[in-house]
Amino acid sequence: ELKVEQNPLFLSMQEGKNYTIYCNYSTTSDRLYWYRQDPGKSLESLFVLLSNGAVKQEGRLMASLDTKARLSTLHITAAVHDLSATYFCAVAVIPNSGGSNYKLTFGKGTLLTVNP
Amino acid sequence: EAQVTQNPRYLITVTGKKLTVTCSQNMNHEYMSWYRQDPGLGLRQIYYSMNVEVTDKGDVPEGYKVSRKEKRNFPLILESPSPNQTSLYFCASSRRVNSPLHFGNGTRLTVT
């Protein structure tokens, strides 16, 4: 069974600081996703990482994927209050039955609070 | 506007009373799936579907049914709801396997 672990689960940081959220997973996969959820809202896609060494950047967020280490990171640079949200990573695995269906397993999320 | 529409947004029901949560997408997406979100547990996949008439179980399928008779619709059926199914439910779709998910606005279900 695929396990996806995020840490930390809670992160309180000051504006202007840098920090990294980690996402470890237990089964071989080359597809990893990052989502953001604002309080009381739905989820929105941030990044799709599809190969080993993939790096994507959008504004103050940068995500990377190391499939050999089964690790993805979401790095926050010079945090601002608007980045306060819950961040989820999700890993896709094609079941043993094959085909094009795939299961998506989410981490428990990291609640990020950026303080002035 | 491209979107995933879930209905209803809020639902309070009693144990054992069958209910259906509808999900529709207007983006011609192949992949659709249902998740439940519970505090401290993140999102857990209930069922997913890669195409019409093709569905498969996610991690927590017990007590739920789905159908995919048309590409745009993917309803979630609770034949006999129980209090442990009280949760926030999200439907999502994506164009293909490697595409990001588009989520609906969620359905908050309370079973008493």
Short mmCIF file of C-alpha atoms in Angstrom, two decimals, chain B residues 37-104:
data_model
loop_
_atom_site.label_atom_id
_atom_site.label_comp_id
_atom_site.label_asym_id
_atom_site.label_seq_id
_atom_site.Cartn_x
_atom_site.Cartn_y
_atom_site.Cartn_z
CA GLN B 37 -11.42 14.98 3.45
CA ASP B 38 -11.32 14.48 7.19
CA PRO B 39 -9.34 16.48 9.78
CA GLY B 40 -5.91 15.01 10.30
CA LEU B 41 -6.32 12.48 7.50
CA GLY B 42 -5.92 14.61 4.42
CA LEU B 43 -7.76 13.51 1.28
CA ARG B 44 -8.50 9.87 0.66
CA GLN B 45 -9.60 8.55 -2.67
CA ILE B 46 -12.94 6.74 -2.72
CA TYR B 47 -13.39 5.74 -6.37
CA TYR B 48 -11.97 6.78 -9.68
CA SER B 49 -12.79 6.36 -13.33
CA MET B 50 -10.63 6.62 -16.39
CA ASN B 51 -13.46 6.43 -18.89
CA VAL B 52 -17.11 5.67 -19.43
CA GLU B 53 -18.12 2.41 -17.76
CA VAL B 54 -14.61 2.01 -16.29
CA THR B 55 -14.41 2.54 -12.54
CA ASP B 56 -12.11 1.27 -9.83
CA LYS B 57 -11.81 1.40 -6.07
CA GLY B 58 -9.63 3.89 -4.30
CA ASP B 59 -8.38 3.55 -0.76
CA VAL B 60 -11.72 3.90 1.08
CA PRO B 61 -14.51 2.52 -1.15
CA GLU B 62 -16.57 0.77 1.54
CA GLY B 63 -20.11 2.14 1.79
CA TYR B 64 -19.96 3.99 -1.52
CA LYS B 65 -20.94 3.31 -5.10
CA VAL B 66 -20.26 5.21 -8.29
CA SER B 67 -21.26 5.03 -11.91
CA ARG B 68 -19.88 6.50 -15.11
CA LYS B 69 -22.58 6.16 -17.74
CA GLU B 70 -21.61 9.39 -19.45
CA LYS B 71 -18.23 11.05 -19.72
CA ARG B 72 -19.29 14.25 -17.98
CA ASN B 73 -21.06 12.78 -14.93
CA PHE B 74 -19.72 10.77 -12.02
CA PRO B 75 -22.25 10.55 -9.19
CA LEU B 76 -21.37 9.26 -5.73
CA ILE B 77 -24.03 7.07 -4.15
CA LEU B 78 -24.38 6.23 -0.47
CA GLU B 79 -26.89 3.39 -0.30
CA SER B 80 -27.15 3.37 3.49
CA PRO B 81 -25.24 6.29 4.99
CA SER B 82 -23.76 5.98 8.45
CA PRO B 83 -22.38 8.64 10.82
CA ASN B 84 -18.78 7.67 9.98
CA GLN B 85 -19.43 8.93 6.46
CA THR B 86 -19.85 12.44 7.77
CA SER B 87 -17.15 14.27 5.87
CA LEU B 88 -16.25 16.83 3.23
CA TYR B 89 -16.39 15.28 -0.22
CA PHE B 90 -14.62 16.48 -3.34
CA CYS B 91 -15.09 15.44 -6.92
CA ALA B 92 -12.25 16.06 -9.35
CA SER B 93 -11.44 15.53 -12.99
CA SER B 94 -8.43 15.70 -15.27
CA ARG B 95 -7.89 15.62 -19.00
CA ARG B 96 -5.60 12.63 -18.89
CA VAL B 97 -3.44 10.63 -16.54
CA ASN B 98 -0.59 13.14 -16.26
CA SER B 99 -2.75 16.22 -16.04
CA PRO B 100 -3.50 18.05 -12.80
CA LEU B 101 -6.89 17.61 -11.18
CA HIS B 102 -9.63 20.20 -11.29
CA PHE B 103 -11.65 20.04 -8.09
CA GLY B 104 -15.28 20.81 -7.42
#
